[in-house]
Amino acid sequence: MKIYREKDVDSFALAGREVAVIGYGNQGKAQAMNLRDSGVKVVIALREGSERMKTATRDGFRVGKIEDVVGRVHVIAMLIPDEFHMDVWNKYLKGRLREKAMVVFASTVAVHFEGMNFDSNIDVVLVGPMGPGDALRSEYRAGRGLPAKVSVMQDASGRALDMCLAYAGALGCARVGCIETTFKTEAELDLFSEQVVLCGGIPYLALRAFEVLIEKGYPPEQAYIETVQEIRAIADLMFRYGIDGMRRRISTTALYGGKVAGESLIDDEVRDKMLSLLESIRSGRFYKKFKGERPVNRQELEAIPDDMREAREKVSKLFISDVDRLFGR
C-alpha cells in the first residue's frame, strides 16, 4: 500500500490555478475553506437559485452559477451527493471544461457504478478525506489533518498525480498521509464499510441492545449510557491501538464476555449476510436500488426506521446534554 506524505507534494502545482468547488454542504464548505487558507484561489459553483449561495457569500467566497464558472477554472471539485454526479456532469460540465482541467471527486460511487464517461482531454482524480467536513476543517485549523484516499483515473495532462497530491496537500491531508487506491476499490469498500460496520452494524446493534434493556425494565438513561455513549471509549481504543491493542486494555471480564458473546452473535449466518451485501454492492444492485428508491429528501431518509427515532426519544434532550457534559462532549 503506497502512502503519500507532505514530502511527496509539489506545493507549487496549484500555484496560479483557480478551483471551483461545486456544492457548499458539509464537505464542500470545509474543503473550500481549507483550500483558501492554503492560498488557493477558490470560487463556489452552485445551481441557479441554490439557497447556499447566500451562505457562501457571507463566508467571503466568490459565488457563481456552475455553467458560468466551470469553463474558465483549472480544477473542479465535485462535492455534491453521489446521486447528482451524473446529472451535473452531463448538464453543466461535459464538453465545457478547458484543456487539461482536473475534476476532483471525494467519492467514486457514482463514477464507478453509473459508468460515467469523461472528456478525453481532462484529468479525473479522487481525493477523498477519511472523515466528515467538520473534522476535516477542525483538524486543519489545529495544524493536523485527516488522511485521504487518492487515485488517478484519467491523466490527460501528464501531471494528474502531482495535481491530485497538491490538492490533497492544500486540504491538510498530506500532513497525515494519502493512501493510494482505485476508483473501483474505493467505491466498493466505502459502501461495504458504511453498511456492515459504520452506519448499519454499529448503530443497529446499539439500538437493539438498548431496546432489549428497556423491555426488561432497566432505566432508559442508564441503558443509553451503556449501549451508546460508551461506544466512543472502545472505538477510541480500537482507532489508536487496533483490535488486539483494545483487547489488551480492557478487563478480563469484558474480554471473556466479549469473546463468548461476539462469537455467538456474529456467527456464520451473519458472515453469509455480509457476503450477500458485498455481492449486492459489487454487482451494482445496491446502487441501482438506491437510485430507484431514494427518498425525495434527506429528511425522509433520516426518519427511517421509526424505531430508531422512538428509541432516541426515550432519553430526554436534557439528560443527553447532561451526559455529554459528563463525558466531555
CSV table of C-alpha atoms in Angstrom, one decimal:
chain,number,residue,atom,x,y,z
A,1,MET,CA,0.0,0.0,0.0
A,2,LYS,CA,1.5,3.3,-1.1
A,3,ILE,CA,1.1,6.3,1.2
A,4,TYR,CA,2.0,9.8,0.0
A,5,ARG,CA,3.0,12.5,2.6
A,6,GLU,CA,4.0,16.1,2.5
A,7,LYS,CA,7.4,15.4,1.2
A,8,ASP,CA,5.8,13.9,-1.9
A,9,VAL,CA,3.7,17.0,-2.6
A,10,ASP,CA,4.7,19.7,-5.2
A,11,SER,CA,3.4,22.7,-3.3
A,12,PHE,CA,3.6,24.8,-6.4
A,13,ALA,CA,1.4,22.6,-8.6
A,14,LEU,CA,-1.7,24.6,-7.8
A,15,ALA,CA,0.1,28.0,-7.9
A,16,GLY,CA,-1.9,30.4,-10.1
A,17,ARG,CA,-4.7,27.9,-10.6
A,18,GLU,CA,-8.3,28.5,-9.7
A,19,VAL,CA,-10.5,25.8,-8.1
A,20,ALA,CA,-14.3,25.7,-8.5
A,21,VAL,CA,-16.0,23.9,-5.6
A,22,ILE,CA,-19.3,22.5,-6.8
A,23,GLY,CA,-21.5,22.3,-3.7
A,24,TYR,CA,-21.4,24.0,-0.4
A,25,GLY,CA,-22.6,21.4,2.1
A,26,ASN,CA,-20.6,19.9,4.9
A,27,GLN,CA,-17.7,18.7,2.7
A,28,GLY,CA,-17.8,21.5,0.2
A,29,LYS,CA,-17.6,24.2,2.8
A,30,ALA,CA,-14.8,22.6,4.7
A,31,GLN,CA,-12.7,21.9,1.6
A,32,ALA,CA,-13.3,25.4,0.2
A,33,MET,CA,-12.1,27.0,3.5
A,34,ASN,CA,-9.0,24.7,3.8
A,35,LEU,CA,-8.1,25.5,0.2
A,36,ARG,CA,-8.5,29.2,0.7
A,37,ASP,CA,-6.4,29.1,3.9
A,38,SER,CA,-3.7,27.3,1.9
A,39,GLY,CA,-3.5,30.1,-0.5
A,40,VAL,CA,-5.6,28.6,-3.3
A,41,LYS,CA,-7.9,30.8,-5.3
A,42,VAL,CA,-11.5,29.4,-4.8
A,43,VAL,CA,-14.9,30.1,-6.3
A,44,ILE,CA,-18.1,28.3,-5.2
A,45,ALA,CA,-20.1,27.0,-8.1
A,46,LEU,CA,-23.8,26.3,-7.4
A,47,ARG,CA,-27.0,25.8,-9.4
A,48,GLU,CA,-29.1,28.8,-10.0
A,49,GLY,CA,-31.4,29.6,-7.1
A,50,SER,CA,-29.4,27.5,-4.6
A,51,GLU,CA,-30.1,28.5,-1.0
A,52,ARG,CA,-26.4,28.1,-0.2
A,53,MET,CA,-25.3,31.0,-2.4
A,54,LYS,CA,-26.0,33.5,0.4
A,55,THR,CA,-24.2,31.3,2.9
A,56,ALA,CA,-21.1,31.0,0.7
A,57,THR,CA,-21.1,34.8,0.0
A,58,ARG,CA,-21.4,35.5,3.7
A,59,ASP,CA,-18.4,33.3,4.3
A,60,GLY,CA,-16.4,35.5,2.0
A,61,PHE,CA,-16.3,33.4,-1.2
A,62,ARG,CA,-17.0,34.5,-4.8
A,63,VAL,CA,-20.0,32.6,-6.0
A,64,GLY,CA,-21.3,31.8,-9.5
A,65,LYS,CA,-23.6,29.5,-11.4
A,66,ILE,CA,-22.0,26.2,-12.3
A,67,GLU,CA,-22.3,26.8,-16.1
A,68,ASP,CA,-20.7,30.2,-15.8
A,69,VAL,CA,-17.7,29.1,-13.8
A,70,VAL,CA,-16.5,25.6,-14.9
A,71,GLY,CA,-15.2,26.6,-18.3
A,72,ARG,CA,-12.6,29.1,-17.0
A,73,VAL,CA,-11.1,27.3,-14.0
A,74,HIS,CA,-8.3,24.8,-13.8
A,75,VAL,CA,-9.8,22.5,-11.2
A,76,ILE,CA,-13.3,21.4,-10.5
A,77,ALA,CA,-14.2,19.7,-7.2
A,78,MET,CA,-17.4,17.7,-7.4
A,79,LEU,CA,-18.6,17.9,-3.8
A,80,ILE,CA,-22.3,17.2,-4.1
A,81,PRO,CA,-24.1,14.0,-3.2
A,82,ASP,CA,-23.2,10.9,-5.3
A,83,GLU,CA,-26.7,10.6,-6.8
A,84,PHE,CA,-26.4,14.0,-8.5
A,85,HIS,CA,-22.9,13.5,-10.1
A,86,MET,CA,-24.1,12.1,-13.4
A,87,ASP,CA,-26.8,14.8,-13.9
A,88,VAL,CA,-24.4,17.6,-13.1
A,89,TRP,CA,-21.7,16.2,-15.3
A,90,ASN,CA,-23.9,15.8,-18.3
A,91,LYS,CA,-25.8,19.1,-17.9
A,92,TYR,CA,-23.0,21.5,-16.8
A,93,LEU,CA,-19.5,20.1,-17.3
A,94,LYS,CA,-19.4,17.7,-20.3
A,95,GLY,CA,-17.7,19.4,-23.2
A,96,ARG,CA,-17.3,22.7,-21.3
A,97,LEU,CA,-14.0,22.3,-19.5
A,98,ARG,CA,-10.7,23.8,-20.6
A,99,GLU,CA,-8.0,21.6,-22.0
A,100,LYS,CA,-6.2,19.6,-19.2
A,101,ALA,CA,-8.6,20.8,-16.5
A,102,MET,CA,-8.8,18.4,-13.5
A,103,VAL,CA,-12.1,17.1,-12.0
A,104,VAL,CA,-11.7,16.0,-8.3
A,105,PHE,CA,-14.1,13.6,-6.7
A,106,ALA,CA,-14.4,13.0,-3.0
A,107,SER,CA,-16.5,9.8,-3.6
A,108,THR,CA,-16.3,7.4,-6.5
A,109,VAL,CA,-19.6,5.6,-6.0
A,110,ALA,CA,-21.4,7.3,-8.9
A,111,VAL,CA,-18.4,7.3,-11.2
A,112,HIS,CA,-17.9,3.6,-10.8
A,113,PHE,CA,-21.5,2.3,-10.6
A,114,GLU,CA,-23.0,4.6,-13.2
A,115,GLY,CA,-20.1,4.2,-15.6
A,116,MET,CA,-19.5,7.9,-16.0
A,117,ASN,CA,-17.6,8.8,-19.2
A,118,PHE,CA,-15.3,11.8,-19.2
A,119,ASP,CA,-13.9,14.0,-22.0
A,120,SER,CA,-10.6,12.6,-23.0
A,121,ASN,CA,-8.7,15.9,-22.6
A,122,ILE,CA,-9.1,16.3,-18.9
A,123,ASP,CA,-7.7,14.8,-15.7
A,124,VAL,CA,-10.0,12.8,-13.3
A,125,VAL,CA,-8.9,12.1,-9.8
A,126,LEU,CA,-10.0,11.1,-6.4
A,127,VAL,CA,-9.2,13.0,-3.2
A,128,GLY,CA,-11.4,11.5,-0.5
A,129,PRO,CA,-10.8,12.8,3.0
A,130,MET,CA,-11.5,10.0,5.5
A,131,GLY,CA,-14.0,11.8,7.7
A,132,PRO,CA,-16.7,14.4,7.6
A,133,GLY,CA,-16.2,18.0,6.6
A,134,ASP,CA,-16.4,19.3,10.2
A,135,ALA,CA,-13.5,17.1,11.2
A,136,LEU,CA,-11.5,18.0,8.0
A,137,ARG,CA,-11.8,21.7,8.9
A,138,SER,CA,-11.1,21.4,12.6
A,139,GLU,CA,-8.1,19.2,12.1
A,140,TYR,CA,-6.7,21.6,9.5
A,141,ARG,CA,-7.1,24.5,11.9
A,142,ALA,CA,-5.4,22.6,14.6
A,143,GLY,CA,-2.3,22.1,12.4
A,144,ARG,CA,-3.1,18.5,11.8
A,145,GLY,CA,-5.2,16.8,9.1
A,146,LEU,CA,-7.4,13.9,8.1
A,147,PRO,CA,-5.9,11.1,6.0
A,148,ALA,CA,-7.3,10.8,2.5
A,149,LYS,CA,-7.6,8.2,-0.3
A,150,VAL,CA,-6.3,9.3,-3.6
A,151,SER,CA,-6.4,7.9,-7.1
A,152,VAL,CA,-5.9,9.0,-10.7
A,153,MET,CA,-8.5,7.6,-13.1
A,154,GLN,CA,-7.5,9.7,-16.2
A,155,ASP,CA,-4.3,11.6,-16.9
A,156,ALA,CA,-4.6,13.9,-19.9
A,157,SER,CA,-2.1,16.5,-18.6
A,158,GLY,CA,0.7,14.1,-17.6
A,159,ARG,CA,0.6,15.8,-14.2
A,160,ALA,CA,-2.6,14.4,-12.8
A,161,LEU,CA,-0.9,12.7,-9.8
A,162,ASP,CA,1.1,15.9,-8.9
A,163,MET,CA,-2.1,18.0,-9.1
A,164,CYS,CA,-4.0,15.4,-7.1
A,165,LEU,CA,-1.5,15.4,-4.3
A,166,ALA,CA,-1.2,19.2,-4.4
A,167,TYR,CA,-5.0,19.4,-3.9
A,168,ALA,CA,-4.8,16.8,-1.0
A,169,GLY,CA,-2.0,18.8,0.5
A,170,ALA,CA,-4.0,22.0,0.4
A,171,LEU,CA,-6.7,20.3,2.3
A,172,GLY,CA,-4.2,19.3,5.0
A,173,CYS,CA,-4.5,15.6,4.3
A,174,ALA,CA,-0.8,15.1,3.3
A,175,ARG,CA,0.1,16.1,6.8
A,176,VAL,CA,-1.2,12.7,7.9
A,177,GLY,CA,-1.0,10.6,4.7
A,178,CYS,CA,-2.8,10.0,1.4
A,179,ILE,CA,-3.5,6.3,0.7
A,180,GLU,CA,-3.3,5.3,-3.0
A,181,THR,CA,-6.3,3.3,-4.2
A,182,THR,CA,-8.5,2.9,-7.3
A,183,PHE,CA,-11.9,4.3,-8.1
A,184,LYS,CA,-13.4,0.7,-8.1
A,185,THR,CA,-11.9,-0.3,-4.8
A,186,GLU,CA,-12.8,2.9,-3.1
A,187,ALA,CA,-16.5,2.7,-4.3
A,188,GLU,CA,-17.0,-0.9,-3.2
A,189,LEU,CA,-15.1,-0.7,0.2
A,190,ASP,CA,-16.8,2.6,1.1
A,191,LEU,CA,-20.3,1.2,0.6
A,192,PHE,CA,-19.5,-2.1,2.4
A,193,SER,CA,-17.9,-0.4,5.5
A,194,GLU,CA,-20.8,2.0,5.7
A,195,GLN,CA,-23.5,-0.7,5.5
A,196,VAL,CA,-21.9,-3.5,7.5
A,197,VAL,CA,-20.0,-1.6,10.2
A,198,LEU,CA,-20.2,2.2,10.5
A,199,CYS,CA,-23.8,3.2,9.6
A,200,GLY,CA,-25.6,-0.2,9.6
A,201,GLY,CA,-23.8,-2.5,12.0
A,202,ILE,CA,-22.9,-0.4,15.0
A,203,PRO,CA,-26.0,1.9,15.2
A,204,TYR,CA,-28.4,-1.0,14.7
A,205,LEU,CA,-26.6,-3.3,17.2
A,206,ALA,CA,-26.7,-0.5,19.8
A,207,LEU,CA,-30.4,0.2,19.1
A,208,ARG,CA,-31.4,-3.5,19.5
A,209,ALA,CA,-29.3,-3.8,22.7
A,210,PHE,CA,-31.0,-0.6,24.1
A,211,GLU,CA,-34.5,-1.9,23.2
A,212,VAL,CA,-33.7,-5.3,25.0
A,213,LEU,CA,-32.7,-3.5,28.2
A,214,ILE,CA,-35.8,-1.2,28.1
A,215,GLU,CA,-38.1,-4.2,27.6
A,216,LYS,CA,-36.5,-5.8,30.7
A,217,GLY,CA,-37.2,-2.8,32.8
A,218,TYR,CA,-33.8,-1.1,33.0
A,219,PRO,CA,-33.7,2.7,33.4
A,220,PRO,CA,-33.6,4.3,29.9
A,221,GLU,CA,-30.8,6.8,30.8
A,222,GLN,CA,-28.5,4.1,32.1
A,223,ALA,CA,-29.3,1.8,29.2
A,224,TYR,CA,-28.4,4.6,26.8
A,225,ILE,CA,-25.1,5.2,28.5
A,226,GLU,CA,-24.1,1.5,28.3
A,227,THR,CA,-25.2,0.8,24.8
A,228,VAL,CA,-24.5,4.2,23.0
A,229,GLN,CA,-22.3,6.6,25.0
A,230,GLU,CA,-19.6,4.0,25.8
A,231,ILE,CA,-19.1,3.1,22.2
A,232,ARG,CA,-16.7,6.1,21.9
A,233,ALA,CA,-14.3,4.7,24.6
A,234,ILE,CA,-13.9,1.4,22.8
A,235,ALA,CA,-13.8,3.0,19.3
A,236,ASP,CA,-11.0,5.3,20.5
A,237,LEU,CA,-9.0,2.3,21.8
A,238,MET,CA,-9.5,0.4,18.5
A,239,PHE,CA,-8.5,3.5,16.5
A,240,ARG,CA,-5.4,4.1,18.5
A,241,TYR,CA,-4.2,0.5,19.2
A,242,GLY,CA,-6.1,-1.8,16.9
A,243,ILE,CA,-8.5,-4.6,17.9
A,244,ASP,CA,-5.7,-6.5,19.6
A,245,GLY,CA,-4.5,-3.5,21.5
A,246,MET,CA,-8.0,-2.7,22.6
A,247,ARG,CA,-8.3,-6.2,24.0
A,248,ARG,CA,-5.2,-5.8,26.0
A,249,ARG,CA,-6.6,-2.7,27.6
A,250,ILE,CA,-10.0,-4.0,28.9
A,251,SER,CA,-10.9,-6.0,31.9
A,252,THR,CA,-10.7,-9.8,31.9
A,253,THR,CA,-14.4,-10.0,32.4
A,254,ALA,CA,-15.0,-7.7,29.4
A,255,LEU,CA,-12.5,-9.7,27.3
A,256,TYR,CA,-14.1,-13.1,28.1
A,257,GLY,CA,-17.7,-11.9,27.8
A,258,GLY,CA,-16.9,-10.1,24.5
A,259,LYS,CA,-15.3,-13.3,23.0
A,260,VAL,CA,-18.2,-15.6,24.1
A,261,ALA,CA,-21.0,-13.2,23.1
A,262,GLY,CA,-19.2,-12.0,19.9
A,263,GLU,CA,-18.7,-15.5,18.5
A,264,SER,CA,-22.4,-16.2,19.3
A,265,LEU,CA,-23.8,-13.0,17.8
A,266,ILE,CA,-21.6,-12.6,14.8
A,267,ASP,CA,-21.8,-16.2,13.6
A,268,ASP,CA,-21.6,-17.8,10.2
A,269,GLU,CA,-25.1,-16.7,9.3
A,270,VAL,CA,-24.1,-13.1,9.8
A,271,ARG,CA,-20.9,-13.7,7.8
A,272,ASP,CA,-23.1,-15.0,5.0
A,273,LYS,CA,-25.3,-11.9,5.1
A,274,MET,CA,-22.1,-9.8,4.9
A,275,LEU,CA,-21.0,-11.7,1.8
A,276,SER,CA,-24.5,-11.2,0.3
A,277,LEU,CA,-24.3,-7.5,0.9
A,278,LEU,CA,-20.9,-7.3,-0.6
A,279,GLU,CA,-22.1,-9.1,-3.7
A,280,SER,CA,-25.1,-6.8,-4.0
A,281,ILE,CA,-22.6,-3.8,-3.9
A,282,ARG,CA,-20.1,-5.3,-6.3
A,283,SER,CA,-22.8,-6.3,-8.8
A,284,GLY,CA,-24.3,-2.8,-8.8
A,285,ARG,CA,-27.7,-4.0,-7.5
A,286,PHE,CA,-27.5,-1.9,-4.3
A,287,TYR,CA,-26.7,1.3,-6.2
A,288,LYS,CA,-29.5,0.6,-8.7
A,289,LYS,CA,-31.9,0.1,-5.9
A,290,PHE,CA,-30.7,3.2,-4.1
A,291,LYS,CA,-31.2,5.3,-7.2
A,292,GLY,CA,-34.7,3.8,-7.8
A,293,GLU,CA,-36.0,4.1,-4.2
A,294,ARG,CA,-34.1,7.1,-3.0
A,295,PRO,CA,-36.4,9.3,-0.9
A,296,VAL,CA,-37.2,12.8,-2.1
A,297,ASN,CA,-35.0,14.4,0.6
A,298,ARG,CA,-32.7,13.6,3.4
A,299,GLN,CA,-35.4,14.2,6.0
A,300,GLU,CA,-37.3,11.2,4.7
A,301,LEU,CA,-34.2,9.0,4.9
A,302,GLU,CA,-33.3,10.3,8.3
A,303,ALA,CA,-36.8,9.3,9.6
A,304,ILE,CA,-36.1,5.7,8.7
A,305,PRO,CA,-36.5,3.4,10.7
A,306,ASP,CA,-39.2,4.7,13.1
A,307,ASP,CA,-38.0,2.5,16.0
A,308,MET,CA,-34.6,4.3,16.0
A,309,ARG,CA,-36.3,7.6,16.3
A,310,GLU,CA,-38.6,6.3,19.1
A,311,ALA,CA,-35.6,4.9,21.0
A,312,ARG,CA,-33.8,8.2,20.9
A,313,GLU,CA,-36.9,10.0,22.2
A,314,LYS,CA,-36.9,7.7,25.3
A,315,VAL,CA,-33.9,9.6,26.6
A,316,SER,CA,-34.7,13.3,27.1
A,317,LYS,CA,-32.7,16.0,25.4
A,318,LEU,CA,-31.9,17.4,28.8
A,319,PHE,CA,-30.4,14.2,30.0
A,320,ILE,CA,-28.4,13.7,26.9
A,321,SER,CA,-26.9,17.1,27.2
A,322,ASP,CA,-26.0,16.3,30.8
A,323,VAL,CA,-24.3,13.1,29.8
A,324,ASP,CA,-22.5,14.9,27.0
A,325,ARG,CA,-21.1,17.2,29.6
A,326,LEU,CA,-20.2,14.3,31.9
A,327,PHE,CA,-18.2,12.6,29.1
A,328,GLY,CA,-16.7,15.9,27.9
A,329,ARG,CA,-18.5,16.0,24.6
